[in-house]
Coordinates of C-alpha atoms in Angstrom, one line a residue:
Chain N
M1 CA -7.9 -37.6 -3.6
N2 CA -9.8 -35.3 -6.0
Q3 CA -13.3 -36.2 -5.1
T4 CA -15.5 -33.2 -4.0
V5 CA -16.9 -33.1 -0.7
Q6 CA -20.3 -32.0 0.8
E7 CA -19.2 -29.3 3.4
Y8 CA -17.3 -26.2 2.3
S9 CA -17.7 -22.6 3.1
L10 CA -18.2 -19.8 0.7
A11 CA -14.9 -18.4 1.4
E12 CA -13.3 -21.7 0.6
L13 CA -15.2 -22.0 -2.9
M14 CA -14.0 -18.3 -3.4
I15 CA -10.5 -19.1 -2.6
C16 CA -10.5 -22.2 -4.8
A17 CA -12.1 -20.1 -7.8
A18 CA -9.7 -17.2 -7.2
A19 CA -6.7 -19.8 -7.2
E20 CA -7.8 -20.6 -10.7
A21 CA -7.0 -17.2 -12.1
F22 CA -3.2 -18.1 -11.4
R23 CA -3.2 -21.3 -13.1
H24 CA -1.4 -20.4 -16.4
D25 CA 0.6 -17.7 -15.2
G26 CA 4.0 -19.5 -14.8
E27 CA 6.6 -17.7 -13.2
I28 CA 5.5 -14.4 -12.2
L29 CA 5.1 -12.6 -8.7
A30 CA 1.5 -13.2 -7.5
T31 CA 0.1 -10.5 -4.9
G32 CA -3.0 -11.2 -3.3
I33 CA -4.1 -8.3 -1.3
G34 CA -6.4 -9.4 1.7
L35 CA -6.9 -12.5 3.5
L36 CA -8.6 -14.6 1.0
P37 CA -6.9 -13.4 -2.2
R38 CA -3.7 -14.3 -0.3
L39 CA -4.9 -17.8 0.6
A40 CA -5.9 -18.1 -3.2
A41 CA -2.5 -17.3 -4.4
S42 CA -1.0 -19.3 -1.9
L43 CA -3.2 -22.4 -2.8
A44 CA -2.4 -21.8 -6.6
M45 CA 1.3 -21.8 -5.8
K46 CA 0.8 -25.1 -3.5
T47 CA -1.2 -26.9 -6.4
I48 CA -1.6 -25.6 -9.8
N49 CA 1.5 -23.1 -10.5
P50 CA 4.4 -24.2 -8.4
D51 CA 6.7 -21.7 -10.7
M52 CA 4.7 -18.9 -9.1
M53 CA 6.7 -16.2 -6.8
M54 CA 5.2 -14.9 -3.8
T55 CA 6.4 -12.6 -0.8
D56 CA 5.8 -12.8 2.7
S57 CA 3.7 -9.5 2.3
E58 CA 6.5 -7.6 3.8
S59 CA 10.0 -7.8 2.4
Y60 CA 11.1 -11.4 1.2
M61 CA 10.2 -13.5 -1.5
L62 CA 9.2 -17.0 -0.4
S63 CA 9.8 -20.4 -1.9
D64 CA 7.0 -21.7 -0.2
P65 CA 4.0 -19.6 1.0
N66 CA 3.6 -18.9 4.6
P67 CA 0.5 -19.5 6.6
V68 CA -1.8 -16.7 6.9
S69 CA -2.6 -17.5 10.5
G70 CA -0.9 -19.3 13.6
R71 CA 2.5 -17.5 13.2
T72 CA 4.1 -15.4 16.0
S73 CA 7.5 -15.0 14.3
H74 CA 9.3 -15.2 10.9
E75 CA 11.1 -18.3 12.0
G76 CA 11.4 -20.9 9.4
Q77 CA 9.8 -19.2 6.4
A78 CA 11.4 -20.2 3.1
Q79 CA 12.8 -16.9 1.8
E80 CA 14.8 -17.0 -1.4
S81 CA 15.3 -13.4 -2.0
W82 CA 14.8 -9.8 -0.4
M83 CA 11.9 -8.0 -2.2
G84 CA 11.4 -4.8 -0.4
F85 CA 9.0 -2.0 -1.6
S86 CA 11.2 -0.5 -4.1
R87 CA 12.1 -3.8 -5.7
I88 CA 8.3 -4.3 -6.1
F89 CA 8.2 -1.5 -8.3
D90 CA 11.2 -2.8 -10.5
N91 CA 9.1 -6.1 -10.9
V92 CA 5.8 -4.2 -11.2
W93 CA 7.2 -2.5 -14.3
S94 CA 8.9 -5.4 -16.0
G95 CA 5.2 -6.9 -16.2
K96 CA 5.8 -10.4 -14.4
R97 CA 3.2 -9.9 -11.7
H98 CA -0.4 -10.5 -11.5
A99 CA -2.3 -8.8 -8.5
M100 CA -5.7 -9.9 -7.2
V101 CA -7.1 -6.8 -5.4
G102 CA -10.4 -5.8 -3.6
P103 CA -11.4 -2.4 -5.4
S104 CA -14.4 -0.3 -3.8
Q105 CA -15.9 0.5 -7.3
I106 CA -15.6 -1.5 -10.5
D107 CA -17.3 0.0 -13.6
R108 CA -18.3 -1.5 -17.1
Y109 CA -15.0 -0.6 -18.4
G110 CA -13.0 -2.5 -15.5
Q111 CA -11.8 0.8 -14.1
T112 CA -11.8 0.6 -10.4
N113 CA -11.7 2.7 -7.5
I114 CA -10.1 2.7 -3.9
S115 CA -9.6 6.5 -3.5
A116 CA -12.6 8.5 -2.9
L117 CA -16.4 8.5 -3.2
G118 CA -19.0 11.1 -3.8
G119 CA -18.7 15.0 -3.4
S120 CA -16.0 16.8 -5.5
Y121 CA -12.1 15.8 -5.8
Q122 CA -11.3 18.8 -3.6
Q123 CA -14.0 17.6 -1.1
P124 CA -14.7 14.1 -1.3
K125 CA -17.8 12.9 0.9
V126 CA -15.5 9.7 1.7
Q127 CA -12.1 9.5 1.5
M128 CA -10.8 6.2 1.4
L129 CA -7.1 5.0 0.8
G130 CA -5.8 6.9 -2.2
A131 CA -4.8 5.5 -5.3
R132 CA -2.1 3.3 -4.0
G133 CA -0.5 1.2 -6.7
F134 CA -3.3 1.0 -8.9
P135 CA -2.6 3.3 -11.7
G136 CA 1.0 1.7 -12.1
N137 CA -0.2 -1.9 -11.5
S138 CA -3.1 -1.8 -14.2
I139 CA -1.0 -0.5 -17.0
S140 CA 2.0 -3.0 -16.3
H141 CA 0.6 -6.4 -15.6
A142 CA -2.3 -8.6 -15.3
N143 CA -5.0 -7.7 -12.5
S144 CA -7.8 -9.7 -11.2
F145 CA -10.5 -8.5 -8.6
F146 CA -12.0 -10.2 -5.7
V147 CA -15.3 -9.0 -4.3
P148 CA -16.7 -10.2 -1.2
A149 CA -20.0 -8.7 -1.6
H150 CA -21.5 -8.3 -5.0
S151 CA -23.8 -5.3 -5.2
K152 CA -24.5 -2.4 -7.3
R153 CA -22.2 -0.4 -4.9
V154 CA -19.5 -1.9 -6.2
F155 CA -20.2 -2.8 -10.0
V156 CA -21.7 0.9 -10.4
Q157 CA -23.6 2.1 -13.2
D158 CA -21.6 5.2 -14.3
E159 CA -17.9 5.5 -14.3
C160 CA -16.0 4.8 -11.1
D161 CA -16.0 8.2 -8.9
V162 CA -12.2 8.2 -9.2
V163 CA -10.9 6.2 -11.7
C164 CA -7.5 4.6 -10.2
S165 CA -7.0 2.0 -12.8
I166 CA -7.1 1.9 -16.6
G167 CA -9.5 -0.3 -18.0
Y168 CA -11.3 -1.1 -21.2
N169 CA -12.5 2.5 -21.9
P170 CA -11.7 3.8 -25.5
E171 CA -12.2 7.3 -24.3
R172 CA -9.3 7.1 -21.9
L173 CA -6.9 4.9 -23.8
P174 CA -3.5 6.6 -24.1
K175 CA -1.9 7.4 -27.6
G176 CA -0.4 4.8 -29.1
Y177 CA -2.1 1.9 -26.8
S178 CA -4.9 -0.6 -27.9
L179 CA -7.4 -2.1 -25.6
D180 CA -5.5 -5.3 -26.1
D181 CA -2.5 -3.7 -24.0
I182 CA -4.9 -3.7 -21.1
D183 CA -4.9 -7.1 -19.2
I184 CA -7.7 -7.5 -16.7
R185 CA -8.4 -11.3 -15.9
M186 CA -10.7 -12.8 -13.4
V187 CA -13.5 -11.4 -11.2
I188 CA -14.6 -13.4 -8.3
T189 CA -17.4 -12.5 -6.3
D190 CA -19.6 -14.2 -3.6
L191 CA -22.1 -14.9 -6.2
C192 CA -20.3 -16.0 -9.4
V193 CA -17.0 -16.0 -11.6
M194 CA -16.4 -13.5 -14.3
D195 CA -14.0 -12.1 -16.8
W196 CA -13.7 -9.4 -19.3
N197 CA -13.7 -11.6 -22.7
G198 CA -17.2 -10.7 -23.4
P199 CA -18.0 -8.8 -26.8
N200 CA -15.6 -5.7 -26.7
H201 CA -14.4 -6.7 -23.2
M202 CA -17.6 -6.6 -21.9
L203 CA -17.7 -8.3 -18.3
Q204 CA -19.1 -11.8 -18.7
L205 CA -20.5 -14.8 -16.5
L206 CA -18.2 -17.7 -16.5
S207 CA -19.8 -19.5 -13.7
L208 CA -22.3 -19.2 -10.9
H209 CA -21.6 -20.3 -7.4
P210 CA -24.0 -23.3 -6.2
G211 CA -27.5 -22.0 -5.5
V212 CA -27.0 -18.4 -7.1
T213 CA -29.1 -17.4 -10.3
V214 CA -28.2 -15.5 -13.4
E215 CA -31.0 -13.0 -12.3
Q216 CA -29.3 -12.5 -8.8
V217 CA -26.1 -11.3 -10.5
L218 CA -27.9 -9.2 -12.8
E219 CA -29.9 -7.6 -10.1
N220 CA -26.8 -6.7 -8.1
T221 CA -24.7 -5.5 -11.0
G222 CA -25.1 -2.0 -12.1
F223 CA -24.5 -2.4 -15.8
E224 CA -24.9 -4.9 -18.4
I225 CA -22.8 -8.2 -18.6
Y226 CA -22.6 -10.7 -21.1
V227 CA -24.4 -13.9 -20.1
P228 CA -23.3 -17.0 -22.3
T229 CA -26.1 -19.6 -23.3
D230 CA -24.8 -22.2 -20.7
V231 CA -23.2 -20.8 -17.6
P232 CA -21.9 -23.7 -15.6
V233 CA -21.8 -23.8 -11.7
T234 CA -18.5 -23.1 -10.0
A235 CA -16.4 -26.0 -9.3
A236 CA -16.8 -27.2 -5.7
P237 CA -13.2 -27.4 -3.7
T238 CA -11.8 -30.8 -3.7
Q239 CA -10.6 -32.5 -0.4
Q240 CA -7.2 -32.0 -1.5
Q241 CA -7.8 -28.1 -1.7
L242 CA -9.5 -28.1 1.2
Q243 CA -6.7 -29.7 3.3
T244 CA -4.0 -27.3 1.5
I245 CA -6.3 -24.3 2.6
A246 CA -6.5 -25.6 6.2
Q247 CA -2.7 -26.1 6.3
L248 CA -2.4 -22.4 5.0
D249 CA -5.0 -20.9 7.4
P250 CA -4.6 -23.3 10.7
L251 CA -6.8 -20.9 12.8
N252 CA -9.3 -20.6 10.2
W253 CA -9.4 -16.7 9.9
R254 CA -11.1 -17.2 6.5
S255 CA -14.2 -18.0 8.4
K256 CA -14.3 -14.4 9.5
Q257 CA -14.0 -12.8 6.4
L258 CA -17.3 -13.0 4.8
K259 CA -20.4 -12.2 6.6
D260 CA -21.7 -14.9 9.0
N261 CA -19.4 -17.4 7.0
P262 CA -22.0 -18.8 4.7
P263 CA -22.0 -22.2 3.3
G264 CA -20.3 -22.7 -0.4
D265 CA -23.4 -24.6 -1.5
R266 CA -26.4 -22.4 -1.0
R267 CA -28.8 -24.8 -2.7
Chain U
M1 CA 32.1 17.2 10.9
N2 CA 29.5 16.8 13.7
K3 CA 26.1 17.2 12.7
V4 CA 24.4 16.0 16.2
M5 CA 21.7 18.4 17.3
S6 CA 18.8 18.5 19.3
A7 CA 15.2 17.9 17.7
Q8 CA 14.3 21.5 18.7
Q9 CA 17.5 22.8 16.6
A10 CA 17.1 20.3 13.9
V11 CA 13.3 21.0 13.1
G12 CA 14.0 24.7 13.7
Q13 CA 15.3 24.9 10.2
I14 CA 11.7 24.1 8.8
E15 CA 10.0 27.2 7.6
S16 CA 6.3 28.0 7.0
G17 CA 5.8 27.2 3.1
M18 CA 8.2 24.5 2.7
T19 CA 8.0 21.1 1.0
I20 CA 9.0 18.4 3.4
G21 CA 9.2 14.6 2.6
V22 CA 8.7 12.0 5.5
G23 CA 10.3 8.5 5.3
G24 CA 8.9 5.4 6.5
W25 CA 5.8 3.7 5.1
G26 CA 2.2 3.7 6.7
P27 CA 2.5 2.6 10.5
R28 CA 6.3 1.7 9.9
R29 CA 9.6 3.6 10.9
K30 CA 8.1 7.1 10.7
P31 CA 10.1 9.8 12.2
M32 CA 7.3 10.5 14.8
A33 CA 9.4 12.4 17.3
L34 CA 10.4 15.0 14.8
V35 CA 6.8 15.2 13.6
R36 CA 5.9 15.7 17.3
E37 CA 8.7 18.4 17.5
L38 CA 7.3 20.1 14.3
M39 CA 3.6 20.3 15.8
R40 CA 5.2 22.4 18.8
T41 CA 6.7 25.1 16.2
D42 CA 4.1 27.6 14.6
V43 CA 5.2 26.3 11.1
K44 CA 2.3 26.3 8.7
D45 CA 1.4 25.9 5.0
L46 CA 3.7 23.0 4.7
T47 CA 3.5 20.4 1.6
V48 CA 3.9 16.9 2.8
V49 CA 5.4 14.3 0.6
S50 CA 4.7 10.7 2.3
Y51 CA 3.9 7.4 2.0
G52 CA 1.5 8.3 4.6
G53 CA 0.3 7.4 8.1
A54 CA -0.1 9.1 11.2
D55 CA 2.6 11.5 10.4
V56 CA 0.4 12.9 7.6
G57 CA -3.0 12.8 9.8
M58 CA -1.5 14.3 12.8
L59 CA 0.3 17.2 10.6
C60 CA -3.4 17.8 8.9
A61 CA -5.2 17.8 12.4
A62 CA -2.5 20.1 13.8
G63 CA -3.0 22.7 11.1
K64 CA 0.4 22.6 9.6
V65 CA -0.7 21.3 6.0
R66 CA -1.7 23.1 2.9
K67 CA -1.3 20.4 0.5
V68 CA -0.6 16.5 0.8
I69 CA 1.6 14.7 -2.1
F70 CA 0.4 11.0 -1.5
A71 CA -0.3 7.6 -3.0
F72 CA -2.1 6.5 0.3
V73 CA -2.5 7.7 3.8
S74 CA -3.1 4.5 5.8
L75 CA -2.2 2.9 9.1
D76 CA -2.5 -0.5 7.4
F77 CA -4.1 -2.6 10.2
I78 CA -6.4 0.5 10.4
P79 CA -7.1 1.0 6.8
L80 CA -7.9 4.7 6.9
E81 CA -6.3 7.3 8.8
P82 CA -8.9 9.3 10.6
Y83 CA -7.5 12.9 10.6
F84 CA -6.4 12.9 7.1
R85 CA -9.8 11.6 6.2
E86 CA -11.2 14.4 8.1
A87 CA -9.0 17.0 6.3
R88 CA -10.0 15.4 3.1
Q89 CA -13.6 15.4 3.8
N90 CA -13.8 19.0 5.1
G91 CA -12.0 20.3 2.0
S92 CA -9.2 21.9 4.0
I93 CA -6.2 20.7 2.2
D94 CA -5.2 20.5 -1.4
V95 CA -3.7 17.2 -2.7
M96 CA -1.6 15.6 -5.5
E97 CA -2.7 12.1 -5.5
I98 CA -0.5 9.9 -7.4
D99 CA 0.6 6.2 -7.5
E100 CA 3.1 4.8 -5.2
G101 CA 5.5 4.3 -7.9
L102 CA 5.1 7.8 -9.4
M103 CA 6.1 9.1 -5.9
L104 CA 9.6 7.0 -6.2
L105 CA 9.8 8.1 -9.6
G106 CA 9.4 11.8 -8.4
L107 CA 12.0 11.2 -5.5
R108 CA 14.1 9.8 -8.1
A109 CA 14.0 12.6 -10.4
A110 CA 14.8 15.1 -8.0
A111 CA 17.8 13.2 -6.4
W112 CA 19.2 12.6 -10.1
R113 CA 18.5 16.5 -10.6
L114 CA 16.1 15.6 -13.5
P115 CA 13.0 17.6 -14.3
Y116 CA 11.0 14.4 -14.9
I117 CA 11.1 10.8 -15.3
P118 CA 8.8 9.3 -18.3
T119 CA 6.5 6.4 -17.4
A120 CA 3.3 4.6 -18.3
V121 CA 2.1 4.8 -14.8
G122 CA -0.9 6.9 -14.3
L123 CA -2.1 7.0 -18.1
G124 CA -5.6 6.3 -18.7
T125 CA -6.6 7.1 -14.8
D126 CA -7.8 10.1 -12.8
V127 CA -4.2 10.8 -11.8
V128 CA -3.8 12.6 -14.9
K129 CA -7.1 14.3 -14.8
N130 CA -7.0 15.3 -11.1
N131 CA -3.6 16.7 -11.4
P132 CA -3.3 19.1 -14.3
D133 CA 0.2 20.0 -13.6
L134 CA 1.0 16.4 -14.5
K135 CA 2.0 16.5 -18.3
V136 CA 1.6 13.9 -20.8
I137 CA 4.3 13.9 -23.4
D138 CA 5.3 12.3 -27.0
S139 CA 8.2 10.0 -27.0
P140 CA 11.1 10.8 -28.9
Y141 CA 11.5 7.5 -29.7
D142 CA 8.1 5.8 -30.3
D143 CA 4.4 6.7 -31.2
K144 CA 3.1 6.4 -27.6
E145 CA 2.5 9.2 -25.2
W146 CA 4.1 8.9 -21.7
L147 CA 3.3 10.5 -18.5
A148 CA 5.8 12.8 -17.5
M149 CA 6.4 12.6 -13.6
P150 CA 7.9 15.7 -12.3
A151 CA 10.8 15.8 -9.7
L152 CA 9.6 15.9 -6.2
N153 CA 12.0 18.6 -4.7
L154 CA 12.0 18.4 -0.9
D155 CA 13.4 21.4 1.1
I156 CA 13.4 19.0 4.0
A157 CA 13.3 15.2 4.6
L158 CA 12.7 13.7 8.0
I159 CA 13.8 10.3 8.2
H160 CA 14.2 7.8 11.5
V161 CA 17.0 5.3 11.3
D162 CA 18.4 2.6 13.6
R163 CA 22.0 3.9 14.2
A164 CA 23.9 7.1 13.0
D165 CA 27.2 8.3 13.8
E166 CA 27.8 11.8 14.4
R167 CA 28.9 12.5 10.7
G168 CA 25.5 11.3 9.3
V169 CA 26.2 7.6 8.3
C170 CA 22.8 6.2 8.8
Q171 CA 22.1 2.3 9.3
I172 CA 18.8 0.7 8.7
K173 CA 18.7 -3.2 9.5
G174 CA 14.7 -3.4 9.4
P175 CA 13.4 -5.8 6.8
D176 CA 12.9 -2.8 4.5
L177 CA 14.1 0.7 4.0
Y178 CA 11.1 1.7 2.1
M179 CA 12.0 4.7 0.1
D180 CA 14.1 6.4 2.7
D181 CA 17.3 6.5 0.6
W182 CA 15.4 8.5 -2.2
F183 CA 13.8 10.8 0.2
A184 CA 17.5 11.6 1.6
R185 CA 18.6 12.2 -2.0
A186 CA 15.8 14.1 -3.0
A187 CA 15.9 16.6 -0.2
Q188 CA 18.2 19.8 0.2
N189 CA 18.4 19.0 4.1
T190 CA 17.9 15.6 5.6
I191 CA 17.3 15.5 9.2
V192 CA 17.6 11.9 10.6
S193 CA 16.4 10.8 14.1
C194 CA 18.1 7.7 15.2
E195 CA 17.4 4.9 17.9
E196 CA 21.4 4.7 18.7
L197 CA 24.0 7.2 18.2
V198 CA 27.2 5.3 17.5
D199 CA 30.7 5.5 16.8
T200 CA 32.0 5.6 13.1
A201 CA 33.9 2.3 14.4
H202 CA 30.6 0.5 14.7
F203 CA 30.3 0.3 10.8
H204 CA 34.0 -1.1 10.6
Q205 CA 32.8 -4.2 12.1
G206 CA 31.6 -7.5 10.1
D207 CA 29.2 -6.5 7.3
E208 CA 27.5 -3.5 9.3
A209 CA 28.5 -1.3 6.4
R210 CA 26.1 -3.1 4.1
Y211 CA 23.1 -1.5 5.9
V212 CA 24.0 2.0 5.0
H213 CA 21.9 3.0 2.2
W214 CA 22.8 6.5 1.4
E215 CA 26.0 8.5 1.6
R216 CA 26.6 10.7 4.8
A217 CA 26.8 13.9 2.6
Q218 CA 23.0 13.3 2.1
T219 CA 22.3 13.6 5.8
Q220 CA 22.7 17.2 7.4
A221 CA 21.6 16.5 10.9
V222 CA 21.6 13.6 13.4
V223 CA 19.1 13.9 16.2
P224 CA 19.4 11.0 19.0
I225 CA 16.0 9.8 19.8
P226 CA 15.5 6.3 21.3
G227 CA 12.0 5.3 20.6
G228 CA 11.5 8.1 18.1
A229 CA 9.4 6.3 15.7
H230 CA 6.6 5.6 18.2
P231 CA 3.8 4.7 17.8
S232 CA 5.1 3.6 14.3
S233 CA 7.2 0.4 14.4
C234 CA 11.3 0.6 14.4
N235 CA 12.0 -3.1 13.3
P236 CA 14.0 -4.9 14.6
F237 CA 13.9 -2.7 17.8
Y238 CA 10.0 -2.5 18.4
G239 CA 6.8 -3.2 16.6
F240 CA 3.9 -0.6 16.1
D241 CA 1.7 0.0 18.9
T242 CA -1.5 -1.4 18.0
K243 CA -3.1 0.0 21.2
H244 CA -2.0 3.4 20.8
F245 CA -3.1 3.5 17.3
K246 CA -6.6 2.2 18.1
E247 CA -7.1 4.9 20.7
Y248 CA -5.7 7.4 18.3
N249 CA -8.3 6.4 15.8
V250 CA -11.1 6.4 18.0
S251 CA -10.4 9.8 19.3
A252 CA -11.2 11.2 16.1
K253 CA -15.0 10.2 16.8
E254 CA -14.8 11.0 20.3
G255 CA -13.9 14.5 20.6
G256 CA -11.3 14.9 18.0
F257 CA -7.6 15.8 17.8
D258 CA -7.7 18.1 20.9
G259 CA -8.2 15.3 23.1
Y260 CA -5.5 13.1 21.8
R261 CA -3.2 16.2 21.9
A262 CA -3.9 17.1 25.5
K263 CA -3.4 13.6 26.6
Y264 CA 0.0 13.0 24.9
L265 CA 1.3 16.1 23.2
S266 CA 0.8 18.5 26.0
G267 CA 4.4 18.2 27.4
T268 CA 7.1 20.3 25.6
T269 CA 9.6 17.4 25.2
E270 CA 9.9 13.9 23.9
Q271 CA 10.6 12.6 27.4
D272 CA 7.3 14.1 28.3
Y273 CA 5.5 12.2 25.4
Q274 CA 7.4 8.7 26.2
Q275 CA 6.4 9.2 29.5
A276 CA 2.7 9.5 28.7
V277 CA 2.8 6.4 26.4
G278 CA 4.5 4.4 29.3
G279 CA 8.2 5.0 29.0
L280 CA 10.9 3.8 26.7
D281 CA 11.0 0.3 27.9
A282 CA 7.4 -0.4 27.2
I283 CA 8.1 1.0 23.6
R284 CA 11.2 -1.2 23.2
K285 CA 8.8 -4.3 24.3
L286 CA 6.1 -3.7 21.4
P287 CA 6.0 -6.7 19.6
L288 CA 7.2 -7.1 16.0
P289 CA 4.4 -7.5 13.5
V290 CA 4.0 -11.0 11.6
Y291 CA 2.2 -10.3 8.3

């Protein structure tokens, strides 16, 4: 059942790698923002962390994750609790949550930006969403990042244009806090898997997706990252994982998330 | 006490320079008919507090806004609100950009008549740097610093609900009430539009009263406007109008707000608007979103 298979897409590889972020979380609310992170959290709940909690992305907590495609109504969803927006904050501030989000910019400190780019703050060149829940999430609970297109535009050389989430920046650390109070977990990109456990909370390379080189990662990252001597290849999805993903996404919307739906093994 | 009035009467209470809160969330259960009525007035220089969607974008485009207090302005399935973007990129509005949860705390502080609520939310981020009026304070109980989120005192709150009686008992049966209860509590004067005006006896039946989330003393005006959330959703009555939002979004690139306004907002009443978008029956048939 667990033997690896030949054919899988990069999206599926990234879903499986991202699911690992939730493996040891136990009974927390996992929130995957966007289709692939949501599939990753759903896969984790169905396989490696059945204690996890998830919502229907609207207002109910579910005992079993909903499929992301192929549904036309809420009929039959396994709702176990109401979880409206205001109650999400009660949960956020209790710390029992792990969010996987897709920032537009990430800097060397793990600070992120989804608010605005360039110009001045009074007149940004590009207005994006706004800080949303990033400030509160980042100081309250674990956060992981999902980056569909690993580039220097995302992993920026300088500090983020607008710092929406707290990271490992000693200059910005609030009084009474230590860097160890900040909990940034995994970074899953289309090239590799990383975390922030390098020396002094540097971003470090954990695994390279099949066919990707260390040089490719370095060329596409705007700041120095820590590269251990041996960097393994990201584990290929198992048959069981692929089956579960297919059940969670019967219409294969995952194939439309990455440009041209590349294969997972690019060797 | 009969609080029923026309949209014009209710919105007529809004004066230039006021701080108004708008209920709902992104493209969901926004009091859009009241927003449209507000656009027909000559009020300006408003400070708008909102979990923003087209309410914020339209008010910016119509030149009503001096400042937006926001955590996001988005149509969700269209991530970036086109006219809010335009206003920001023109530098034509002031902003106070805060976390979604900070906004909730600000509304709670106002509702509870507190000057601020301490929180860790925002520490270490540009929320503090870009808002010099947000103070960081020492705690009397520990050695940490905390952000003191100030009360967001609202002159007026605009909210759309499912049902209300003439005394201002309001019912929301959708899957979420968002922060509408806190907007109602944070405001001096809450104006509610409703899908259905009902007799008080409606709330005496079964568990209908369990869907009433704030006291009638927090509602000062009731305006019956079936379909009044369009193009946002009013679950379970109708979903948001995807097609209309797409057209609204595209209008920003094709001539701007004047074109949208000429097509949909040139009439003088909400009935004119509803006719322009296909009528109330069409609104009520919009499918509910499945996330």
